[in-house]
Structures are given as C-alpha cells and as structure tokens.
XYZ file of C-alpha atoms in Angstrom:
774
model
C 0.000 0.000 0.000
C 2.853 2.379 0.807
C 4.508 1.900 -2.569
C 1.176 2.437 -4.307
C 0.778 5.807 -2.640
C 4.316 6.858 -3.403
C 3.770 6.774 -7.160
C 2.149 10.195 -7.303
C 4.976 12.638 -7.871
C 4.961 15.882 -9.870
C 1.712 17.441 -8.568
C 2.615 16.386 -5.034
C 5.602 18.668 -4.697
C 3.727 21.637 -6.079
C 0.743 21.074 -3.794
C 2.951 20.657 -0.734
C 4.707 23.959 -1.271
C 1.516 25.967 -1.746
C 0.257 27.882 1.302
C -2.605 26.223 3.137
C -5.996 27.939 2.987
C -6.850 30.035 6.021
C -10.431 29.944 7.334
C -12.323 33.196 7.226
C -12.551 35.185 10.397
C -14.666 38.105 11.546
C -11.770 39.464 13.557
C -13.057 38.196 16.901
C -10.165 37.262 19.185
C -10.402 34.513 21.779
C -8.405 34.324 25.012
C -5.301 32.148 25.075
C -6.315 28.499 25.324
C -9.673 29.057 23.612
C -10.656 28.921 19.939
C -13.634 30.307 17.993
C -16.603 28.347 16.708
C -15.967 29.138 13.055
C -17.346 32.592 12.227
C -19.319 32.837 15.460
C -18.163 35.118 18.224
C -18.177 32.171 20.618
C -14.992 30.708 22.052
C -14.503 27.214 23.462
C -11.506 25.898 25.394
C -8.945 23.656 23.740
C -10.404 20.564 25.424
C -13.734 20.948 23.609
C -12.250 21.163 20.125
C -11.772 17.917 18.209
C -13.137 15.806 21.082
C -15.757 13.985 18.982
C -18.683 16.030 20.331
C -20.341 19.010 18.603
C -19.998 21.659 21.305
C -20.449 24.601 18.910
C -23.939 25.237 17.574
C -22.594 25.119 14.029
C -20.330 22.101 14.659
C -17.216 24.104 13.763
C -15.307 22.694 16.741
C -15.167 19.299 15.001
C -14.082 20.644 11.598
C -10.516 20.458 10.268
C -9.558 18.015 13.013
C -7.880 15.463 10.748
C -4.152 16.039 10.451
C -3.510 16.170 6.690
C -0.100 17.775 7.014
C 2.763 16.269 5.046
C 2.980 14.176 1.919
C 0.247 11.677 2.846
C -2.386 14.390 3.112
C -1.422 16.021 -0.159
C -1.279 12.596 -1.781
C -4.833 11.853 -0.618
C -6.079 15.017 -2.283
C -4.328 14.087 -5.499
C -5.741 10.566 -5.491
C -9.244 11.876 -4.807
C -8.986 14.153 -7.835
C -7.656 11.470 -10.179
C -10.939 10.270 -11.678
C -10.424 10.705 -15.447
C -10.841 7.654 -17.706
C -10.276 6.961 -21.377
C -10.548 4.028 -23.730
C -7.741 1.551 -23.608
C -5.171 1.821 -26.375
C -4.432 -1.129 -28.582
C -0.834 -2.063 -27.840
C 1.116 -5.246 -28.417
C 4.482 -6.715 -27.619
C 6.532 -9.026 -29.756
C 8.907 -11.572 -28.235
C 12.586 -11.541 -29.103
C 13.333 -12.886 -32.561
C 13.701 -16.642 -32.705
C 11.452 -17.233 -29.687
C 7.837 -18.397 -29.813
C 5.071 -15.971 -28.987
C 4.061 -15.925 -25.321
C 0.650 -17.187 -24.339
C -2.219 -14.724 -24.172
C -2.423 -12.920 -20.817
C -5.748 -11.923 -19.316
C -4.345 -9.922 -16.404
C -5.250 -6.286 -15.703
C -4.143 -3.789 -18.279
C -3.001 -0.227 -17.815
C -5.531 2.571 -18.066
C -4.891 4.731 -21.136
C -3.364 7.615 -19.218
C -0.927 5.161 -17.628
C 0.268 3.435 -20.786
C 3.863 4.233 -21.701
C 4.359 6.479 -24.667
C 6.561 5.634 -27.650
C 6.687 2.546 -29.852
C 4.254 -0.243 -28.970
C 6.734 -3.047 -29.695
C 9.676 -4.482 -27.716
C 12.006 -6.720 -29.638
C 13.455 -8.476 -26.596
C 11.904 -9.533 -23.276
C 11.660 -12.810 -21.281
C 9.107 -15.288 -22.532
C 7.498 -15.832 -19.125
C 6.940 -12.098 -18.578
C 3.950 -9.983 -19.621
C 4.192 -6.893 -21.750
C 2.123 -3.774 -22.496
C 3.574 -1.246 -24.870
C 7.075 -0.663 -23.536
C 6.254 -1.990 -20.036
C 7.348 -5.463 -18.909
C 5.998 -7.330 -15.881
C 8.234 -10.139 -14.543
C 6.667 -10.417 -11.089
C 7.354 -13.684 -9.172
C 9.099 -15.528 -12.017
C 11.973 -16.961 -9.899
C 14.517 -14.846 -11.766
C 17.976 -14.866 -10.182
C 19.460 -12.169 -12.425
C 18.179 -9.126 -14.280
C 16.965 -10.388 -17.709
C 17.995 -8.979 -21.067
C 15.354 -6.553 -22.359
C 15.104 -4.172 -25.302
C 16.803 -0.849 -24.551
C 13.658 1.188 -25.229
C 11.778 -0.370 -22.266
C 10.248 2.258 -19.975
C 8.753 0.100 -17.192
C 10.250 -3.069 -15.757
C 8.689 -4.947 -12.834
C 11.068 -7.462 -11.217
C 9.575 -7.706 -7.727
C 9.205 -10.975 -5.779
C 12.061 -12.738 -7.540
C 15.366 -14.133 -6.271
C 17.834 -11.536 -7.473
C 20.830 -11.376 -5.095
C 23.186 -8.898 -6.762
C 22.948 -5.870 -9.021
C 26.123 -5.842 -11.105
C 27.874 -2.949 -12.777
C 26.157 -1.625 -15.913
C 23.210 -3.955 -15.246
C 20.735 -1.558 -16.893
C 23.050 0.342 -19.250
C 21.042 -0.606 -22.332
C 17.758 0.596 -20.864
C 18.208 4.214 -21.899
C 14.450 4.933 -21.820
C 13.863 3.444 -18.380
C 12.398 5.997 -15.978
C 11.160 3.934 -13.046
C 13.002 1.118 -11.369
C 11.174 -0.305 -8.364
C 11.316 -3.219 -5.962
C 8.298 -3.529 -3.630
C 5.580 -5.977 -2.595
C 2.408 -4.016 -3.171
C 2.513 -2.244 -6.544
C 0.236 -3.690 -9.221
C 0.011 -2.826 -12.864
C -3.637 -1.990 -12.676
C -2.984 0.811 -10.133
C 0.174 2.337 -11.617
C -0.310 6.102 -11.555
C 2.601 7.029 -13.813
C 4.207 5.285 -16.775
C 7.705 3.851 -17.052
C 8.356 1.876 -13.861
C 11.038 -0.603 -12.809
C 10.317 -2.652 -9.649
C 12.868 -4.654 -7.631
C 11.022 -5.097 -4.322
C 10.895 -8.339 -2.357
C 14.020 -9.836 -3.848
C 17.085 -10.975 -1.960
C 19.401 -8.191 -3.045
C 22.410 -7.894 -0.763
C 24.979 -6.123 -2.932
C 24.570 -3.169 -5.289
C 27.670 -2.442 -7.340
C 28.697 1.222 -7.614
C 27.856 1.284 -11.345
C 24.706 -0.844 -11.184
C 22.467 2.061 -12.262
C 24.892 3.585 -14.752
C 23.205 5.075 -17.786
C 19.733 5.426 -16.216
C 19.723 9.185 -16.575
C 15.959 9.230 -17.265
C 14.985 7.231 -14.171
C 12.475 9.060 -11.980
C 11.596 6.424 -9.351
C 13.728 3.706 -7.831
C 12.134 1.164 -5.493
C 14.502 -1.173 -3.598
C 12.373 -1.942 -0.534
C 12.092 -5.306 1.259
C 15.528 -6.570 0.321
C 18.676 -7.394 2.304
C 20.835 -4.410 1.424
C 23.253 -3.659 4.258
C 25.440 -0.961 2.706
C 25.247 1.686 0.012
C 28.619 2.391 -1.575
C 29.744 5.891 -2.626
C 28.514 7.161 -5.999
C 25.977 4.312 -6.318
C 23.326 6.715 -7.655
C 25.640 9.154 -9.378
C 24.058 8.823 -12.850
C 20.500 9.225 -11.548
C 20.441 12.984 -11.902
C 16.673 13.010 -12.592
C 15.692 10.592 -9.813
C 12.872 12.032 -7.712
C 11.828 9.114 -5.477
C 14.238 6.719 -3.737
C 12.518 4.014 -1.673
C 14.828 1.945 0.562
C 12.547 0.806 3.393
C 12.802 -2.561 5.139
C 16.441 -3.274 4.353
C 19.480 -3.671 6.603
C 21.349 -0.498 5.750
C 23.666 0.284 8.662
C 25.709 3.173 7.302
C 25.706 5.747 4.545
C 29.005 6.756 2.974
C 29.578 10.523 2.562
C 29.109 10.353 -1.216
C 26.247 7.853 -1.258
C 23.691 10.344 -2.573
C 26.062 12.036 -4.962
C 24.258 13.086 -8.133
C 20.731 13.042 -6.674
C 20.133 16.739 -7.178
C 16.503 16.168 -8.253
C 15.573 13.899 -5.345
C 12.296 14.887 -3.642
C 11.494 11.845 -1.509
C 13.903 9.632 0.495
C 12.202 6.775 2.349
C 14.433 4.717 4.673
C 11.913 3.250 7.123
C 12.964 0.235 9.205
C 16.676 -0.025 8.524
C 19.700 -0.241 10.826
C 21.105 3.214 10.144
C 23.239 4.391 13.050
C 24.603 7.693 11.732
C 23.911 10.343 9.118
C 27.056 11.636 7.371
C 27.713 15.235 8.277
C 26.527 17.578 5.564
C 25.961 14.909 2.914
C 22.208 15.340 2.632
C 22.173 19.098 2.260
C 25.031 19.112 -0.239
C 23.834 16.348 -2.551
C 20.023 16.644 -2.316
C 19.037 20.326 -2.283
C 15.471 19.608 -3.487
C 14.676 17.002 -0.851
C 11.142 17.579 0.498
C 10.353 14.398 2.415
C 12.851 12.512 4.577
C 11.621 9.429 6.449
C 14.138 7.834 8.847
C 11.628 6.125 11.138
C 12.615 2.919 12.985
C 16.379 3.038 12.573
C 19.159 2.999 15.177
C 20.195 6.624 15.173
C 21.712 7.684 18.486
C 23.222 11.009 17.525
C 22.783 13.503 14.710
C 25.290 16.276 14.186
C 23.891 19.789 14.504
C 23.329 21.512 11.173
C 23.136 18.311 9.149
C 19.749 19.430 7.755
C 20.631 23.106 7.418
C 20.786 23.044 3.614
C 17.374 21.403 3.165
C 15.414 24.619 2.737
C 12.645 22.773 0.825
C 12.106 19.978 3.356
C 8.388 19.635 4.148
C 8.349 16.532 6.351
C 11.026 15.032 8.629
C 10.414 11.770 10.501
C 13.041 10.736 13.079
C 10.713 8.677 15.274
C 11.479 5.296 16.844
C 15.242 5.724 16.997
C 17.699 5.844 19.889
C 18.201 9.604 20.067
C 18.789 10.698 23.651
C 19.830 14.249 22.816
C 19.084 16.754 20.065
C 21.622 19.504 19.320
C 20.023 22.962 19.665
C 20.929 23.770 16.042
C 19.612 20.500 14.572
C 16.586 22.038 12.849
C 18.166 25.319 11.791
C 17.525 26.135 8.158
C 14.332 24.084 7.813
C 12.241 27.130 6.981
C 9.664 25.136 4.942
C 9.172 22.252 7.382
C 5.494 21.554 8.037
C 5.580 18.195 9.828
C 8.147 16.978 12.379
C 8.036 13.620 14.150
C 10.570 12.819 16.880
C 8.313 10.440 18.832
C 9.487 7.376 20.753
C 13.087 8.376 21.284
C 14.770 8.205 24.715
C 15.183 11.972 24.823
C 16.023 13.362 28.238
C 14.888 16.890 27.482
C 13.995 19.310 24.715
C 15.892 22.569 24.560
C 13.521 25.576 24.919
C 14.929 27.039 21.705
C 14.887 23.697 19.849
C 11.927 24.525 17.613
C 12.155 28.284 17.261
C 13.625 28.030 13.729
C 10.516 26.250 12.332
C 8.089 29.094 11.478
C 5.954 27.001 9.063
C 5.521 23.971 11.313
C 1.914 22.726 11.311
C 2.170 19.291 12.942
C 4.502 18.178 15.733
C 4.647 14.612 17.106
C 6.230 14.093 20.534
C 4.475 10.864 21.463
C 6.267 8.518 23.816
C 8.525 11.277 25.174
C 8.980 12.173 28.819
C 9.624 15.927 28.837
C 10.476 16.927 32.405
C 11.524 20.443 31.345
C 8.462 21.134 29.204
C 7.477 24.801 29.163
C 5.286 27.198 27.228
C 8.403 28.838 25.811
C 9.227 25.648 23.890
C 6.174 26.016 21.618
C 5.472 29.736 21.843
C 7.240 30.557 18.580
C 5.231 28.012 16.556
C 2.440 30.380 15.603
C 1.128 28.180 12.751
C 1.089 24.929 14.713
C -2.346 23.300 14.433
C -1.704 19.718 15.604
C 0.510 18.504 18.411
C 0.835 15.004 19.884
C 2.210 14.189 23.345
C 2.695 11.129 25.490
C 0.676 12.682 28.309
C -2.358 14.879 27.920
C -1.074 17.006 30.811
C 1.577 18.403 28.472
C -1.173 20.114 26.459
C -1.186 22.896 29.048
C 2.209 23.936 27.650
C 0.728 24.496 24.174
C -2.515 26.389 24.818
C -2.358 28.131 21.409
C -2.592 24.797 19.506
C -6.178 23.925 18.579
C -5.784 20.140 18.344
C -3.728 18.585 21.134
C -3.723 14.835 21.659
C -4.330 12.837 23.771
C -7.351 14.411 25.451
C -7.144 12.084 28.451
C -5.066 9.303 29.957
C -8.179 7.393 31.002
C -7.759 8.518 34.619
C -7.932 12.289 34.271
C -9.200 14.676 31.632
C -8.679 18.310 30.715
C -11.413 19.289 33.191
C -11.187 16.772 36.059
C -8.589 14.834 37.987
C -11.035 11.899 37.872
C -12.467 11.839 34.371
C -15.468 9.603 35.073
C -18.421 10.957 37.042
C -18.900 7.564 38.699
C -15.344 7.688 40.028
C -15.810 11.249 41.251
C -18.829 10.168 43.310
C -17.670 6.802 44.588
C -14.249 8.007 45.672
C -16.110 9.783 48.493
C -18.431 6.858 49.195
C -15.632 4.323 49.475
C -13.480 6.723 51.480
C -16.307 7.200 54.013
C -16.992 3.466 54.279
C -13.307 2.681 54.741
C -12.583 5.341 57.343
C -15.797 4.962 59.345
C -15.663 1.164 59.322
C -12.102 0.989 60.588
C -12.622 3.777 63.123
C -15.699 1.991 64.435
C -13.765 -1.256 64.869
C -10.949 0.508 66.718
C -13.449 2.061 69.138
C -15.363 -1.186 69.685
C -12.175 -3.190 70.193
C -11.132 -0.671 72.818
C -14.461 -0.895 74.644
C -15.333 -4.568 74.155
C -12.647 -7.013 75.257
C -13.173 -10.430 73.654
C -9.782 -12.018 73.070
C -6.176 -11.748 74.073
C -4.650 -8.310 74.041
C -2.045 -9.428 71.467
C -4.709 -10.325 68.938
C -6.565 -7.077 69.646
C -3.346 -5.148 68.995
C -3.001 -6.809 65.601
C -6.617 -6.041 64.676
C -6.267 -2.386 65.704
C -3.038 -2.097 63.743
C -4.768 -3.543 60.667
C -7.587 -1.016 61.047
C -5.086 1.838 61.229
C -3.399 0.663 58.028
C -6.726 0.278 56.243
C -7.857 3.674 57.490
C -4.889 5.276 55.719
C -6.342 4.062 52.426
C -9.539 5.932 53.217
C -7.522 9.078 53.944
C -5.769 8.650 50.589
C -9.136 8.497 48.804
C -10.363 11.576 50.675
C -7.306 13.556 49.532
C -7.749 12.477 45.896
C -11.420 13.450 46.036
C -10.575 16.801 47.618
C -8.048 17.724 44.921
C -10.512 16.590 42.249
C -12.950 19.156 43.611
C -10.241 21.789 43.905
C -9.205 21.480 40.251
C -12.711 20.861 38.896
C -13.171 22.351 35.443
C -9.525 23.337 34.933
C -7.448 20.343 35.966
C -5.127 20.417 32.951
C -3.833 23.853 33.977
C -2.602 22.358 37.242
C -1.881 18.763 36.187
C 1.893 19.056 35.827
C 2.233 20.989 39.066
C -0.023 18.569 40.943
C 1.791 15.411 39.879
C 5.172 16.936 40.776
C 3.944 18.451 44.039
C 4.753 17.367 47.583
C 1.079 16.561 48.406
C 0.905 14.124 45.478
C 4.144 12.434 46.544
C 2.992 12.176 50.170
C -0.486 10.880 49.377
C 1.004 8.320 46.986
C 3.410 7.091 49.649
C 0.484 7.001 52.095
C -1.420 4.657 49.766
C 1.670 2.486 49.343
C 2.172 2.382 53.132
C -1.451 1.377 53.696
C -1.355 -1.290 51.029
C 1.901 -2.931 52.084
C 1.312 -2.815 55.845
C -2.151 -4.300 55.350
C -0.750 -7.148 53.248
C 1.993 -7.902 55.758
C -0.399 -7.756 58.733
C -2.896 -10.081 57.059
C -0.096 -12.525 56.337
C 1.145 -12.385 59.930
C -2.326 -12.853 61.413
C -3.053 -15.709 59.008
C 0.141 -17.542 59.961
C -0.599 -17.054 63.661
C -4.030 -18.535 63.157
C -2.655 -21.366 61.042
C -0.107 -22.513 63.602
C -2.620 -22.182 66.459
C -5.139 -24.426 64.693
C -2.944 -26.900 62.863
C -0.396 -27.288 65.691
C -2.430 -26.514 68.848
C -0.120 -28.335 71.268
C 3.356 -27.587 69.944
C 2.894 -23.951 68.934
C 3.181 -21.273 71.585
C 1.481 -18.022 70.672
C 3.387 -14.760 70.789
C 2.843 -12.626 73.843
C 2.040 -8.952 73.998
C 5.656 -7.797 73.766
C 6.493 -10.159 70.932
C 3.402 -9.066 69.011
C 4.251 -5.414 69.527
C 7.756 -6.051 68.175
C 6.418 -7.820 65.084
C 3.884 -5.059 64.430
C 6.557 -2.390 64.784
C 8.793 -4.268 62.322
C 5.937 -4.515 59.823
C 5.222 -0.789 60.023
C 8.912 0.055 59.659
C 9.189 -2.192 56.612
C 6.074 -0.684 55.039
C 7.308 2.841 55.777
C 10.678 2.058 54.211
C 9.056 0.721 51.051
C 6.758 3.735 50.729
C 9.392 6.455 51.197
C 12.183 4.765 49.204
C 11.035 6.380 45.901
C 10.962 9.780 47.641
C 14.496 9.468 48.982
C 16.087 8.246 45.726
C 14.797 10.643 43.076
C 17.809 9.973 40.841
C 16.951 6.275 40.632
C 13.153 6.398 40.732
C 12.340 9.704 39.052
C 8.819 10.982 39.720
C 7.644 7.538 40.861
C 4.309 8.548 42.400
C 3.582 11.406 39.992
C 2.997 9.316 36.864
C -0.750 9.903 36.928
C -3.308 12.096 38.613
C -4.111 9.605 41.388
C -0.436 9.440 42.423
C -0.353 5.640 42.551
C 1.753 3.721 39.965
C 0.253 0.336 39.221
C 1.788 -0.352 35.813
C 5.218 -0.065 34.252
C 5.851 2.292 31.378
C 8.152 1.943 28.387
C 10.456 4.754 29.495
C 10.452 3.795 33.172
C 13.816 3.779 34.888
C 15.230 0.286 35.523
C 15.457 0.774 39.286
C 11.835 1.932 39.481
C 10.713 -0.984 37.323
C 12.607 -3.470 39.479
C 11.251 -1.910 42.676
C 7.613 -2.075 41.649
C 8.029 -5.576 40.212
C 9.579 -6.789 43.468
C 6.694 -5.371 45.500
C 3.738 -6.455 43.351
C 4.963 -9.686 41.787
C 7.350 -10.583 44.594
C 6.291 -9.583 48.094
C 2.537 -9.181 47.541
C 2.167 -12.252 45.349
C 4.068 -14.375 47.883
C 1.841 -13.019 50.669
C -1.323 -13.820 48.713
C -0.182 -17.378 47.972
C 0.724 -17.842 51.647
C -2.734 -16.703 52.762
C -4.488 -19.005 50.298
C -2.485 -22.069 51.336
C -2.750 -21.241 55.040
C -6.554 -21.018 55.005
C -6.738 -24.163 52.920
C -4.584 -25.947 55.481
C -6.669 -24.634 58.371
C -9.923 -25.812 56.851
C -8.448 -29.217 56.094
C -7.174 -29.565 59.681
C -10.510 -28.561 61.174
C -12.350 -30.902 58.817
C -10.181 -33.843 59.852
C -10.678 -32.992 63.526
C -14.444 -32.729 63.327
C -14.699 -36.024 61.473
C -13.449 -37.691 64.639
C -16.097 -36.177 66.891
C -19.589 -37.510 67.497
C -21.324 -34.148 67.888
C -24.371 -33.610 65.741
C -23.483 -29.999 65.095
C -20.296 -30.774 63.199
C -21.688 -30.394 59.666
C -23.295 -26.960 60.116
C -20.112 -25.704 61.762
C -18.019 -27.023 58.862
C -20.219 -25.115 56.461
C -19.880 -21.952 58.535
C -16.080 -22.263 58.659
C -15.904 -22.927 54.931
C -17.970 -19.833 54.206
C -15.838 -17.589 56.401
C -12.572 -18.869 54.975
C -13.919 -18.619 51.426
C -14.909 -14.963 51.811
C -11.562 -14.054 53.374
C -9.620 -15.633 50.505
C -12.097 -14.360 47.911
C -11.765 -10.700 48.974
C -7.977 -11.011 48.915
C -8.128 -12.519 45.435
C -10.595 -9.873 44.242
C -8.218 -7.174 45.397
C -4.835 -8.508 44.308
C -5.304 -10.683 41.231
C -6.298 -7.703 39.004
C -3.256 -5.807 40.282
C -0.969 -8.756 39.580
C -2.356 -9.021 36.054
C -1.987 -5.286 35.421
C 1.627 -5.356 36.523
C 2.451 -8.457 34.510
C 0.820 -7.133 31.325
C 2.600 -3.806 31.654
C 5.949 -5.600 32.011
C 5.131 -7.448 28.797
C 4.558 -4.010 27.207
C 0.872 -4.671 26.608
C -0.928 -1.360 26.254
C -3.337 -0.924 29.158
C -5.984 1.819 28.981
C -5.744 4.343 31.786
C -9.455 3.844 32.415
C -8.706 0.396 33.835
C -6.087 1.812 36.181
C -8.479 4.420 37.570
C -11.181 1.839 38.303
C -8.640 -0.451 39.964
C -7.353 2.335 42.223
C -10.798 3.595 43.277
C -12.817 0.355 43.439
C -10.506 -2.671 43.681
C -7.470 -1.550 45.673
C -9.575 -0.400 48.705
C -11.630 -3.628 48.814
C -9.591 -5.169 51.618
C -9.420 -1.897 53.509
C -13.213 -1.583 53.465
C -14.060 -5.242 54.174
C -11.361 -6.194 56.695
C -13.260 -4.643 59.650
C -16.283 -6.722 58.726
C -14.414 -9.987 58.110
C -12.065 -9.856 61.074
C -14.202 -8.234 63.754
C -17.858 -7.386 63.214
C -18.941 -10.793 61.862
C -16.959 -12.949 64.311
C -19.074 -14.964 66.750
C -17.081 -14.087 69.925
C -17.239 -10.387 69.161
C -20.970 -10.511 68.449
C -21.671 -12.499 71.626
C -19.586 -10.240 73.814
C -21.043 -7.095 72.274
C -24.624 -8.295 72.687
C -23.853 -9.477 76.197
C -22.456 -6.105 77.219
C -25.375 -4.300 75.591
C -27.868 -6.573 77.339
C -26.106 -6.138 80.685
C -26.073 -2.401 80.190
C -29.815 -2.344 79.447
C -31.073 -5.065 81.800
C -28.938 -7.873 83.246
C -31.991 -10.115 83.654
C -32.753 -9.970 79.902
C -29.412 -11.563 78.956
C -30.163 -14.530 76.612
C -29.091 -17.981 77.665
C -27.066 -18.710 74.515
C -24.588 -15.974 75.494
C -23.355 -18.245 78.334
C -22.641 -21.157 76.004
C -19.010 -22.246 75.836
C -17.200 -25.551 75.904
C -18.862 -28.680 77.349
C -18.580 -29.111 81.147
C -16.753 -32.403 80.705
C -14.021 -30.769 78.671
C -13.700 -27.836 81.093
C -13.270 -30.214 84.023
C -10.699 -32.248 82.129
C -8.753 -29.110 81.237
C -8.632 -28.013 84.887
C -7.064 -31.367 85.755
C -4.728 -31.309 82.669
C -6.001 -34.750 81.624
C -8.607 -34.262 78.987
C -9.510 -37.209 76.782
C -8.703 -37.052 73.012
C -12.370 -36.658 72.168
C -12.684 -33.614 74.439
C -9.481 -32.054 73.163
C -10.591 -32.396 69.545
C -13.981 -30.929 70.398
C -12.275 -28.007 72.148
C -9.961 -27.586 69.189
C -12.932 -27.388 66.810
C -14.844 -24.968 69.039
C -11.828 -22.673 69.362
C -11.367 -22.653 65.602
C -14.997 -21.630 65.209
C -14.363 -18.635 67.433
C -16.340 -19.632 70.582
C -15.044 -17.961 73.754
C -14.135 -20.486 76.474
C -14.841 -19.759 80.093
C -11.764 -21.541 81.449
C -8.507 -19.554 81.008
C -6.315 -22.467 79.951
C -3.296 -22.640 77.662
C -5.229 -24.535 74.969
C -7.973 -21.940 74.983
C -5.651 -18.985 74.453
C -3.949 -20.722 71.533
C -7.115 -20.629 69.405
C -7.697 -17.344 67.554
C -11.180 -16.529 66.431
C -11.819 -15.364 62.904
C-alpha cells in the first residue's frame, strides 16, 4: 500500500509547497487556550475542540480536526482528484526474434493515461513475462538475475524474484527506463505514472557502484524489502533526474559521505525500518538540495550532528521517530524554513531545549508521542504560531501548548482536561468508598477498645490492621478533595499537581497502607494457622512479641513507601505518573530501578503473601475438617459449612483485590498497552476492597465479638434480659478435664474445633488462648 501511494509525484511537490488555505474570520479574538466556533463570536476551550462532540452550535469545533499535514495528506487530495478515464489503447508486444510468442495474458491492463508512450513493440523480453507497450511485468518468475530486455523499455517490474546482486552496468542498455522499483504491493492496474522498474521483495544484498549507470531518465527507484546492508559511494551518481528513492525494510547500517552524490533532483527519500546508526555530516544538504520528504523512522540513530539538515530549505516533512536519540543539538533544525511536519516520537530523549523549535516558522504538525519531557514549558512552543496539531505522550503536556487547537491525547483514562477523575462515577464513589473505609475501621478501633473479647495481642493486631486500612480511606479523601479543587480546569494544574509534595505524600500514604495491610494479614493468618494446625506444639506470641512484630511490619512498610521519595535519581517521579499518584503499571520509558522496585513489591512480596494466605486457610480448613470427622457431635456439619464460608470470603476478597493488580503489573511488564481507564477503576474500586471489608471480616462478623457485644449491651440495658445462649461455651466435661490437665482425646478435639470456630471459652487455659477466632 505504501509503494502504491508513493507513485504520485509531480503534482505532489507543487501542492505541498503551496500555502494552506486560512479559514475566514470576523476578527473576533479569543483568550489564550480558547478557539472560535468558526465565524461565530463564541470561544470554546482547547479541550472541547476535536473531542468527537459538537460543542459549537454550528459544529465548527469538530471541523478540520484530521491532520492532513505532510505528503500523505497532499497525496490523498491528489488521489481523490484522479478520476479521469479513457478508452484503452491497442498495444502489443513481440517476443525476441527466434522465440515463440508468449501465451495470451488476461491480467489487468493499464488505463490509457498510464500506458507508456513511444513505440508499442519491444524486440526483446523474457518469454514468461507480460508486456504492455514498452512496459514489462516479470513479477514472481523466480529470476535470479536481471533479464535482457530491449533498450527502449520504460517500465520493468522485477519484484518478488530471487535476485541477489545488481552488477555494474546492469541496466546500461535501458536508456528509456524511468522507473526502477522493488516492492511488494505495486500492481500494474494501479500504476499512476508510466515507465516503472520494480525490484522489491528480492534478496538483493549487494549493489555495485555502477549498477544504475546510464539510467539518466529514471524518476523512481524502489529497492524496498531486500537485504541491502550498505550503500557504496557514488551508487546513484548517474540518476540525476531521480525524484523518489525508496529503501525501506532493508538492513542499511551506514551511509558513505558520497552515497547520494548526483541526486540533485531527489524529492522523496524513504528509509523506514533499517539499521542506520549515523547520518554523514553535511551529505544530505550538499547532494540533495530539493529534498522535500525525509523518512528515517525505525532506525538505530543515536546522535545527529547539529546543522546536518541546514541546507534542506525545501524539506516539508522530517520523521526521526522510533530511533535511539537521547539528545538533540540545539541547532539540529536550523535552516528548515519550509518544514510543516516533524516527528521525533518514541526516542529516549532526556529533554527538549527551549529554543529547539524556534527556527521552524511554518511547522503545522509536531509529534512528541512517547517522550517524557520533564523540562516542558510554554516557551518551547510559543514561537510556533502556525502549529495546528501537536501530539504528546501525556495529555497534561497540552497545558504547555494552549495556542494549539488540536492537542492529543485528550485524556489518559484517569484524568481529563477538566477533572482529575475523568469519570463521574469515580468522582462520586471516591467519596463513598473513602467514608466506608474510614468509618468502618474507626468503628472497629473504638469497639475493640471498649469490648474485650480475646487476648490483648490479637486485639493489637486487629487495631493495627484497622489503622493501616484507614490510611487508604484518607488517601481516597485527599484524591477526592483535589478533584474538587481542580474541577473544570485540571489540565492547567496537572503538571504541578503530579510533581507536588502533596501528590508524593499521598502516593506514599497509599503504598504504606497497602503494604502494611498485606503484611499484617499474612502475619495474622500464619498465627491462626499454627494455632489451629499445631495446637499443642505452637506457643502463641505474647504482647511484647506481638508489639515487636507489628513495629517491624510498620517500619518495613514505611521504608518501602518512602524509598522512591528518597532516591529521586533512581526512581524519578515515581508517584507522579498519573493524577491519582499511585503507579500500578510499568511504562516503556520507566527507569530500571523503578521498574525493578515495583516488580519486586507487586509480583514478589505481595504475590508471595497472597499465595501464603491461600495455602494457610486451605490448610486450616483441612485440619478442622479432619478434627471434626473424629467427633460424634451432631453440630459438626453446620459448623463445617460456617467455617468454609468464612474462609472462602476471606480468601475471595484477597483474590478480588490482588489478582487484578498482579495481572496489570504483569501485562505492563510485557509491554501490553493498558488503557488508563482500567487503572483508575482499579485504584478507586478494587485496591480499597480489603481496607473496606477487613473490619467486617475480622471483627464485626466474628461470633465471639458478636456475643460479647450483645452481652455487654444486654447487661447495660437489663442484666436479667441476657439470653441464655450468650453463656454457652465448651462442654462441662471438657472444662473439668482441662482443669485437671487430663482431657480425653475426644474432648481435646472438640475443644480444638470450638476454638477454631471462634467460641469464647470460660476456662482460662493454655489450649484456649492458643485458638484465635476469625
């Protein structure tokens, strides 16, 4: 398809150099950052133009939104206007003398305006090839060398063959040849100009310096999709009328200083997807003064000497995207006074000099996608008065180009031009979930302080978990508050917000809450596991030991959360990658230390904790099930069901919270593009799941807590109204046996099962204290 489009030449250059039409104006001026609705005296902000919605009454805000700058746009206009047809001319080809006539071909013929001029007979051409007038088609004929053809041939198609080498004077006899091409997509029925020569999709490795000698009439040379690794000096020296040189999808690693010698008529140089590492200093501007389009996308350029393009005063489009450029000399674009489209996207650039683009007065389209621009400023784009389209990696950068009507992207899926939280549902539920999380955990802390049901060590762990989960609610409150603060004008403050101290602190607060909660849940789960599975050999930690473990967990969580703040050189703006200040996914340009840090936390520490919790609860249920199978109580089955339900919901909420985060992190490491919308929903709805439900799962729904709470409430209201079931505990036989330290196995197993179910025993024995209620 690319080669098909490239065959429109003479009108293209003329159209590209003509000034673009300017829409009529009634002289009404809009404030900076706003643009008029056509000829109406109504102005709309940049965010409402080209957003897919008709915000102007006349729909003018959605007009002229397609970027037609550069050769592709002009080419589209030319193709749209090429609708003339005529009757086909009667042409014939004769085979070389002494050879039989070729069989009749029924393939597509050239339209009359595309048929080569001159004599309608070729005396010499390969038998297996097709011929129209002076055009020969040898596509996919397994040719290993260039065939002998009459010298007056004007088009020669040799694509999809097995030609390995182009020797010296290979086409010397073809004095009329004007187009020599080698590409996979051109067909005779769509040829837009006569006299072609195609060499695409061969296996050409070597081109001799004199391979194109004598082709002084050649206008187009197509050598794409071959295996060319080097272009020798003076290879194209005789091609003084060549206008299009197509070299994409080869292996060209270097260009000699005199490679393009003689190409003084060259308009279009297409070197997409090669291995070019360096551009010779000054060679382009000296040898190709008429060059208008230069495509160097997807090469291996790491440095370009300043001033190398200074002589290209007619250059309209320059594409340097997808290379390895980490620095651009300030004078790189000097002299490009006609440049309309510049693409430097997806390079590892560290910064853009404020004066980098000031020498491009005619620039209409600028692509900076995939670039982190920490020093971005309004001054960088202020001199580009004609700029109509600009493309960034982050929509927040659009605030630095308020005079550009079309700035993309409009959103990162999390935030938009107007709001920190783009979706109205997120803006509402961030407050709802924050209230539920904070109030639920605060309520549990108060009730645990007033209602004593278990050992003080276990109560300390529960309170600590509530504090960690409460921090997540505070984080959501802060995000909601700043969303309200910046409502309607977020993009003006986006860069400042993401780099600000509040964003860094609230991001570290969310990380602290998340990691401490995970570590505490793991610790409490292991305590419960050892108490139930090994009730006799395991000795529970006391108050001091528990306090030490909790302190260590908080110190570890604090260290993990502030590490990115203390090592800015290694982590960069770790928390300020998005408006919610919480990095869940890796980015292409992320620093290696930051990538390793986040991977270690999410796919290392947190994943190991989740697996531990799953296996621990599975082991606990299995142990309790085995124990109850040995008892003769009739209430065993209902209790098994109750235990299974509790354990299932604990594991299920953990899985619901962490599995999406694990998948997001893994997909981002595999460089799978993840919409920002998913990240925002994960942060607001999924990440706080544990923080909101932990108070319910670990306190409010536990049987001992409910019994003790109801008992205290009943005693407070009327001691005589206390229900009998509140006094239920272990069987008298077991209590008596425990007091004498000689309980039978049946009683011990029954006690073990009752403790696992969370029933509070009345006898303060060692076995009783080793069973932690859920």
